[in-house]
CSV table of C-alpha atoms in Angstrom, one decimal:
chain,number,residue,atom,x,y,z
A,3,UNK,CA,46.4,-37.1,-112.9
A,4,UNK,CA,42.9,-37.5,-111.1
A,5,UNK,CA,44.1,-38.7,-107.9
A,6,UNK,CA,46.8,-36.2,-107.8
A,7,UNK,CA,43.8,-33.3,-108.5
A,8,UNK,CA,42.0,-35.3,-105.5
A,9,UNK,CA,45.1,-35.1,-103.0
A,10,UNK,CA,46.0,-31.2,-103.6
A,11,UNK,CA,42.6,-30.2,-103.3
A,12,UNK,CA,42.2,-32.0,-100.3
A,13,UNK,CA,44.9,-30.5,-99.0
A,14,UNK,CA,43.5,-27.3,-99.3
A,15,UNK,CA,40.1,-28.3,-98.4
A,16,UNK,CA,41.0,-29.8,-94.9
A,17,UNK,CA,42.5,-26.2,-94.3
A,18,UNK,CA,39.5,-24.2,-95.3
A,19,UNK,CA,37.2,-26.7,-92.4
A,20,UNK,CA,40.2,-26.3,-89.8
A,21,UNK,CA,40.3,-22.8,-89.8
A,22,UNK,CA,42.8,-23.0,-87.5
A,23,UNK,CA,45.2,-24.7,-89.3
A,24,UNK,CA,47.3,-23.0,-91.9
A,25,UNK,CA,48.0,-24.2,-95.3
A,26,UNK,CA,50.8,-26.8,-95.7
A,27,UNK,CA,52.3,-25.5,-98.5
A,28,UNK,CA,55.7,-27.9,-98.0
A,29,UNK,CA,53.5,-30.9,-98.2
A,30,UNK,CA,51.9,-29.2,-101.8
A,31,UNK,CA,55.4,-29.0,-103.0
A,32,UNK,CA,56.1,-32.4,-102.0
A,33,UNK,CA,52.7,-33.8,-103.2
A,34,UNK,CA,54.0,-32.3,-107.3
A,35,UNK,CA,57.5,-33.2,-106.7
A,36,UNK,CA,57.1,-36.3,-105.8
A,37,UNK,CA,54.3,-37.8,-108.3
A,38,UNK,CA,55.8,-39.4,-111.4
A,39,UNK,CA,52.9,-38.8,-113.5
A,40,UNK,CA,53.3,-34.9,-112.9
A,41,UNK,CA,57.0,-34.8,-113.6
A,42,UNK,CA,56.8,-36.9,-116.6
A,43,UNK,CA,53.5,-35.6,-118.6
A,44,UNK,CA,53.9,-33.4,-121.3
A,45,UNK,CA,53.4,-29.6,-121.5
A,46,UNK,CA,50.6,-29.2,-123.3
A,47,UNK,CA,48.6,-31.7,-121.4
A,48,UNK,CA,49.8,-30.1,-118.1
A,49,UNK,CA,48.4,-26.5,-119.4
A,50,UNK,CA,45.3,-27.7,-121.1
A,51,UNK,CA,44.0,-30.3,-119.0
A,52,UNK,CA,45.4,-30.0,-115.3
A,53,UNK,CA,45.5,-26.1,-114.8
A,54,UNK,CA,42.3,-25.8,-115.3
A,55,UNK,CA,41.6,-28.1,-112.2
A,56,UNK,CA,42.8,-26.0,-109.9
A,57,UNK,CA,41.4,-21.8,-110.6
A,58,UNK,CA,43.3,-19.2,-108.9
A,59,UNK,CA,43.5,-17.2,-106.7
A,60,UNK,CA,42.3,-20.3,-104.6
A,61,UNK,CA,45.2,-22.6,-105.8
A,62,UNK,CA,47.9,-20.1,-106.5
A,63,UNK,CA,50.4,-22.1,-105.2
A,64,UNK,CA,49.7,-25.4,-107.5
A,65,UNK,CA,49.6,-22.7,-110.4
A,66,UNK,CA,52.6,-21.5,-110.0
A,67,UNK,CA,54.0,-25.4,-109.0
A,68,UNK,CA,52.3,-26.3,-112.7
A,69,UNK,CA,53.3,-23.3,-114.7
A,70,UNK,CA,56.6,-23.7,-113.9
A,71,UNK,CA,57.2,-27.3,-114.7
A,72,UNK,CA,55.8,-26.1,-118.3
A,73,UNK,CA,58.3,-23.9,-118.8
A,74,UNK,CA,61.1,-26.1,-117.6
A,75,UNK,CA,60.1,-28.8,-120.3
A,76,UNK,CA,59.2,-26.1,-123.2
A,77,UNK,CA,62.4,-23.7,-122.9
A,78,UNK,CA,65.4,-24.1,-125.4
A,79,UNK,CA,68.3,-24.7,-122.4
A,80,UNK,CA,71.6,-24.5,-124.6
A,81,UNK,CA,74.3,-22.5,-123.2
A,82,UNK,CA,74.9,-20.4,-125.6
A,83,UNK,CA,71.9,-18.8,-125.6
A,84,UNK,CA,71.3,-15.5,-123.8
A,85,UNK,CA,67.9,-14.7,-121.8
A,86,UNK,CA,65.7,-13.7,-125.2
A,87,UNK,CA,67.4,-16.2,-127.0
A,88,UNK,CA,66.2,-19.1,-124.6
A,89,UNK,CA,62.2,-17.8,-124.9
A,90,UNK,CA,62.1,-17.4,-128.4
A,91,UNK,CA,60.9,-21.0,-129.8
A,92,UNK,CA,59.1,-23.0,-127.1
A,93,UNK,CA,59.1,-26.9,-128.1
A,94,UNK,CA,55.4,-28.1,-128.1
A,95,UNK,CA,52.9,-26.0,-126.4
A,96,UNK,CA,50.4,-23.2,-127.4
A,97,UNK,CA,52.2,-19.9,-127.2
A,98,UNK,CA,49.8,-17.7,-127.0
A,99,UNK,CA,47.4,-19.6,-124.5
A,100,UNK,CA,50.8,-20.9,-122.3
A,101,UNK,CA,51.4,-16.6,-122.0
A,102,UNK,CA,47.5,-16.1,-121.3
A,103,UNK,CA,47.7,-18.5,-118.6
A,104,UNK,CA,50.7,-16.7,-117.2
A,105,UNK,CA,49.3,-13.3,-117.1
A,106,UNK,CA,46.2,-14.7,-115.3
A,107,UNK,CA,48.3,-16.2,-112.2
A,108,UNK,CA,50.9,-13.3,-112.0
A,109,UNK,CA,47.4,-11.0,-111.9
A,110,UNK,CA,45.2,-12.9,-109.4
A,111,UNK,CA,47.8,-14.8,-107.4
A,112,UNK,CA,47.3,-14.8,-103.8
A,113,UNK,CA,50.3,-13.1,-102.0
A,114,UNK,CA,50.2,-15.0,-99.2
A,115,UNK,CA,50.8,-18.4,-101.4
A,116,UNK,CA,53.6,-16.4,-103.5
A,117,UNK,CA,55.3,-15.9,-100.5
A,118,UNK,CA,55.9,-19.9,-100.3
A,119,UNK,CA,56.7,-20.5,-103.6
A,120,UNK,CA,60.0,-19.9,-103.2
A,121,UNK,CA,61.7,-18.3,-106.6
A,122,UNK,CA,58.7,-20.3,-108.6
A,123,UNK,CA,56.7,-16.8,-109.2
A,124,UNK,CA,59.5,-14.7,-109.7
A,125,UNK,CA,61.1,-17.4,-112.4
A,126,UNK,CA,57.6,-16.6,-114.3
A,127,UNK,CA,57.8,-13.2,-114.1
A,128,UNK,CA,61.4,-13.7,-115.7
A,129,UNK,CA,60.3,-15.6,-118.4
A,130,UNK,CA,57.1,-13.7,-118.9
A,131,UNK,CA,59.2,-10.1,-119.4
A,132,UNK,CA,61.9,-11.8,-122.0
A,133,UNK,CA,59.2,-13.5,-123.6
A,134,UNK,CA,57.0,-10.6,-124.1
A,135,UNK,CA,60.6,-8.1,-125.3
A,136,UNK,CA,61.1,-11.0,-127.7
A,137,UNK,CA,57.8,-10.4,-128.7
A,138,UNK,CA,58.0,-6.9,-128.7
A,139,UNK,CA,55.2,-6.2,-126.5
A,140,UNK,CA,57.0,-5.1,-123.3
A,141,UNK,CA,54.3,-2.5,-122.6
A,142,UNK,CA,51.7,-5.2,-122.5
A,143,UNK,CA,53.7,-6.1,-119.3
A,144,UNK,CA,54.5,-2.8,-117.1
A,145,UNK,CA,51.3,-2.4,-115.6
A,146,UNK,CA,51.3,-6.4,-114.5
A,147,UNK,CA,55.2,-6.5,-113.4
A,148,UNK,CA,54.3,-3.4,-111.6
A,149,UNK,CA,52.1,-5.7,-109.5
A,150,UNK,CA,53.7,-8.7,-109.1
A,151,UNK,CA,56.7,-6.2,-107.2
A,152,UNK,CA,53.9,-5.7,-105.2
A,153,UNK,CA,53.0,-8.9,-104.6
A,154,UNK,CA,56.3,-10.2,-104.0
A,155,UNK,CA,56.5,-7.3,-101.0
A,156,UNK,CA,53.9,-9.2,-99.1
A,157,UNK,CA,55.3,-10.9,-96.0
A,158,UNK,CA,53.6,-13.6,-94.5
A,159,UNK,CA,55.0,-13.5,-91.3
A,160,UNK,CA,54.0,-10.1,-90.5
A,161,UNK,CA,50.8,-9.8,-93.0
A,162,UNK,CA,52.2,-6.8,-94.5
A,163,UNK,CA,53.8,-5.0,-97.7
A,164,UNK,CA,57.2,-3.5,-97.5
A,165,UNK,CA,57.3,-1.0,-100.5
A,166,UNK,CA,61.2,-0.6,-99.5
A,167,UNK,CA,62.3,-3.9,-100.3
A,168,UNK,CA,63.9,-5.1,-103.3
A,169,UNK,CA,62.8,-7.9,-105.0
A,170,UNK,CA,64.3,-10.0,-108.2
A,171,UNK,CA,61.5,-9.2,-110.6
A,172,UNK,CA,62.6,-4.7,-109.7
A,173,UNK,CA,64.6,-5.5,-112.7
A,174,UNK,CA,62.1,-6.7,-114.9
A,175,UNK,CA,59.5,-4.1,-114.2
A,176,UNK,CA,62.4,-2.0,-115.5
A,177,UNK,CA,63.9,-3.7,-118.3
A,178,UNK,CA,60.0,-3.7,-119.9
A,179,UNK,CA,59.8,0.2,-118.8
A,180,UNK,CA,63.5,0.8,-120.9
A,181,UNK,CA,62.1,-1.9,-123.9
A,182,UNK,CA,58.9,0.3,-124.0
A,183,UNK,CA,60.3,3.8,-123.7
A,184,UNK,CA,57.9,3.8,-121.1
A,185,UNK,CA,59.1,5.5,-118.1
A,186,UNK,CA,56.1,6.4,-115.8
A,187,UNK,CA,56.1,3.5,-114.0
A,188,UNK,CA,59.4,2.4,-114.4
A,189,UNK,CA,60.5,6.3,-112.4
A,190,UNK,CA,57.6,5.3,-109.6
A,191,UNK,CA,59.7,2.4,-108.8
A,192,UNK,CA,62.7,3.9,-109.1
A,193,UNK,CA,61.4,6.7,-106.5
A,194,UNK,CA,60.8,4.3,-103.9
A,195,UNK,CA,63.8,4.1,-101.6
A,196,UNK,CA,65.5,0.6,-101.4
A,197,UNK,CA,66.6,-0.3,-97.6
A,198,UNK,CA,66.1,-4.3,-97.9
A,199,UNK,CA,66.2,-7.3,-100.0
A,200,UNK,CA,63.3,-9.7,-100.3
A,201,UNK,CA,64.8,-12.9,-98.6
A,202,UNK,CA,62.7,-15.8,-97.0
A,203,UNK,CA,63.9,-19.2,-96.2
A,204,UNK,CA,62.8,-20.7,-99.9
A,205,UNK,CA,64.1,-18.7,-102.0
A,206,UNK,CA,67.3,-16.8,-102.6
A,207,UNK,CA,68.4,-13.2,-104.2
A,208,UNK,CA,71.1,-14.0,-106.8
A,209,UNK,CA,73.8,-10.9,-106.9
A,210,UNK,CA,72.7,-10.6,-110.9
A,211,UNK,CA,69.5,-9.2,-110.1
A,212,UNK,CA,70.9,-6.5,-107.6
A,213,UNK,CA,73.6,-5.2,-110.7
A,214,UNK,CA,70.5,-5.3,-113.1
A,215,UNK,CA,68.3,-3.3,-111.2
A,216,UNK,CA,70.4,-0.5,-110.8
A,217,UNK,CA,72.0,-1.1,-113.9
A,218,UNK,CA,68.7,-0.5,-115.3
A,219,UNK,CA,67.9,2.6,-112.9
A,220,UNK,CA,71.0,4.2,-115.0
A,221,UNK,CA,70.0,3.6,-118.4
A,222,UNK,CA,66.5,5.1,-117.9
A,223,UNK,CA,68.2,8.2,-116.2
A,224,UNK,CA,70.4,8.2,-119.1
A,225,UNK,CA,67.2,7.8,-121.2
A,226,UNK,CA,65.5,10.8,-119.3
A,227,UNK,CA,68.7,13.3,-119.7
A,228,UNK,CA,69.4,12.8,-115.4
A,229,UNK,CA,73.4,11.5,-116.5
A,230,UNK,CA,73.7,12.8,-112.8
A,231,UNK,CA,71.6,10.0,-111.4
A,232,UNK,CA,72.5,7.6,-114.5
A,233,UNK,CA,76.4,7.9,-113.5
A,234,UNK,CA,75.9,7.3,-109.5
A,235,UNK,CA,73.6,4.0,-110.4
A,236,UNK,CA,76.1,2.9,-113.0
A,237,UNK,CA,79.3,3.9,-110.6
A,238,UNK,CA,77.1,1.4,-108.1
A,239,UNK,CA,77.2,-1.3,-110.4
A,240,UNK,CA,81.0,-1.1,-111.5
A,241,UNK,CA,82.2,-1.0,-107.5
A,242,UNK,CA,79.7,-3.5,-106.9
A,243,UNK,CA,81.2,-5.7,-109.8
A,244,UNK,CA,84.5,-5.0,-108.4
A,245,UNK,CA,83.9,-6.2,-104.8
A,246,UNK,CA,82.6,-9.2,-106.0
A,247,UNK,CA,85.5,-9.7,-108.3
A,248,UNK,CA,88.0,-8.7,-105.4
A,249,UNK,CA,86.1,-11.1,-102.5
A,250,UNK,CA,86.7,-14.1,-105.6
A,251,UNK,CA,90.4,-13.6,-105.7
């Protein structure tokens, strides 16, 4: 594992004395996937012993690389099991510090590294939300979710935030508000007008997220007594549902 600490920080490193030269984050991505020892270590020695080697927001990019390779060994992956379901019993790792390394990277992340990760950040905001509803702490979550949106807003390209895009993680922000029966920030969310989807060229927007965010927009009308505004996000859903169903046939 030390010479794979040696190579990612020297990746990083020969960026910071080229300041010219952006980061490589392919050849980060290529430098886990591609080292045996990485792939086949085990959880807990991944989260106690190499995370540490690399401190955010610095190496955001290797957390989120690391973190998520955790979770894919930990998580129950039967097919019966619904989202809650899958979170509920990790196999061998420390709950409780795997979630508070979790909430430190989707806090101090760099933006400009989450926007090469590809779905890598938003799958640990996924996990993070259903783990903390299964633990029924989703208000622990709203104000954190509510930035990660953020952060996943941030576009590289032309170093800004676009408040009017929708990202996947709009639905957990607002499955934690509904959990909570904490609207406040789940309505500020909601009040910002959607005329985009987050889309770069790692990642992709699966359809499920699109129904559950507005799915979720009409229960916490519904919630809030607006069954004007819950019925025009849940007619959205059902035609949406429908198109898909008819463009399948």
């Amino acid at each position: 594992m030390e010479s794979l600490v040696a190579t990612v920080r020297s990746l990083y490193q020969t960026t910071q004395t080229e300041t010219q030269k952006p980061l490589n984050h392919q050849e980060i991505l290529n430098t886990f996937n591609t080292n045996s020892t990485f792939q086949n270590e085990t959880a807990d020695n991944l989260l106690n012993n190499l995370i540490p080697s690399f401190p955010i927001p610095e190496f955001s990019l290797a957390n989120i690389i690391i973190l998520n390779n955790i979770l894919n060994k930990v998580m129950t992956k039967a097919r019966n099991l619904n989202e809650i379901e899958a979170v509920s019993n990790l196999n061998g790792i420390n709950e409780q510090k795997l979630i508070s390394e979790l909430e430190k990277c989707l806090k101090e992340s760099d933006p400009k590294q989450i926007d090469y990760s590809g779905d890598m950040f938003a799958d640990l905001c996924h996990f993070y939300t259903n783990k903390l509803i299964q633990l029924n702490q989703a208000k622990k979550g709203l104000l954190t979710m509510h930035e990660c949106v953020k952060k996943l807003q941030y576009d590289s390209y032309s170093d800004k935030y676009n408040t009017n895009q929708l990202t996947t993680v709009h639905s957990d922000l607002l499955k934690l508000s509904l959990s909570s029966k904490n609207f406040t920030i789940g309505q500020k969310i909601m009040s910002n007008e959607i005329l985009d989807i987050k889309k770069t060229a790692s990642s992709t927007f699966d359809s499920k997220f699109y129904l559950s965010y507005f799915y979720y927009c009409g229960c916490i009308s519904s919630s809030l007594k607006n069954f004007e505004d819950s019925l025009f996000y849940l007619v959205l859903v059902q035609n949406r549902i429908v198109n898909l169903q008819s463009s399948l046939d």
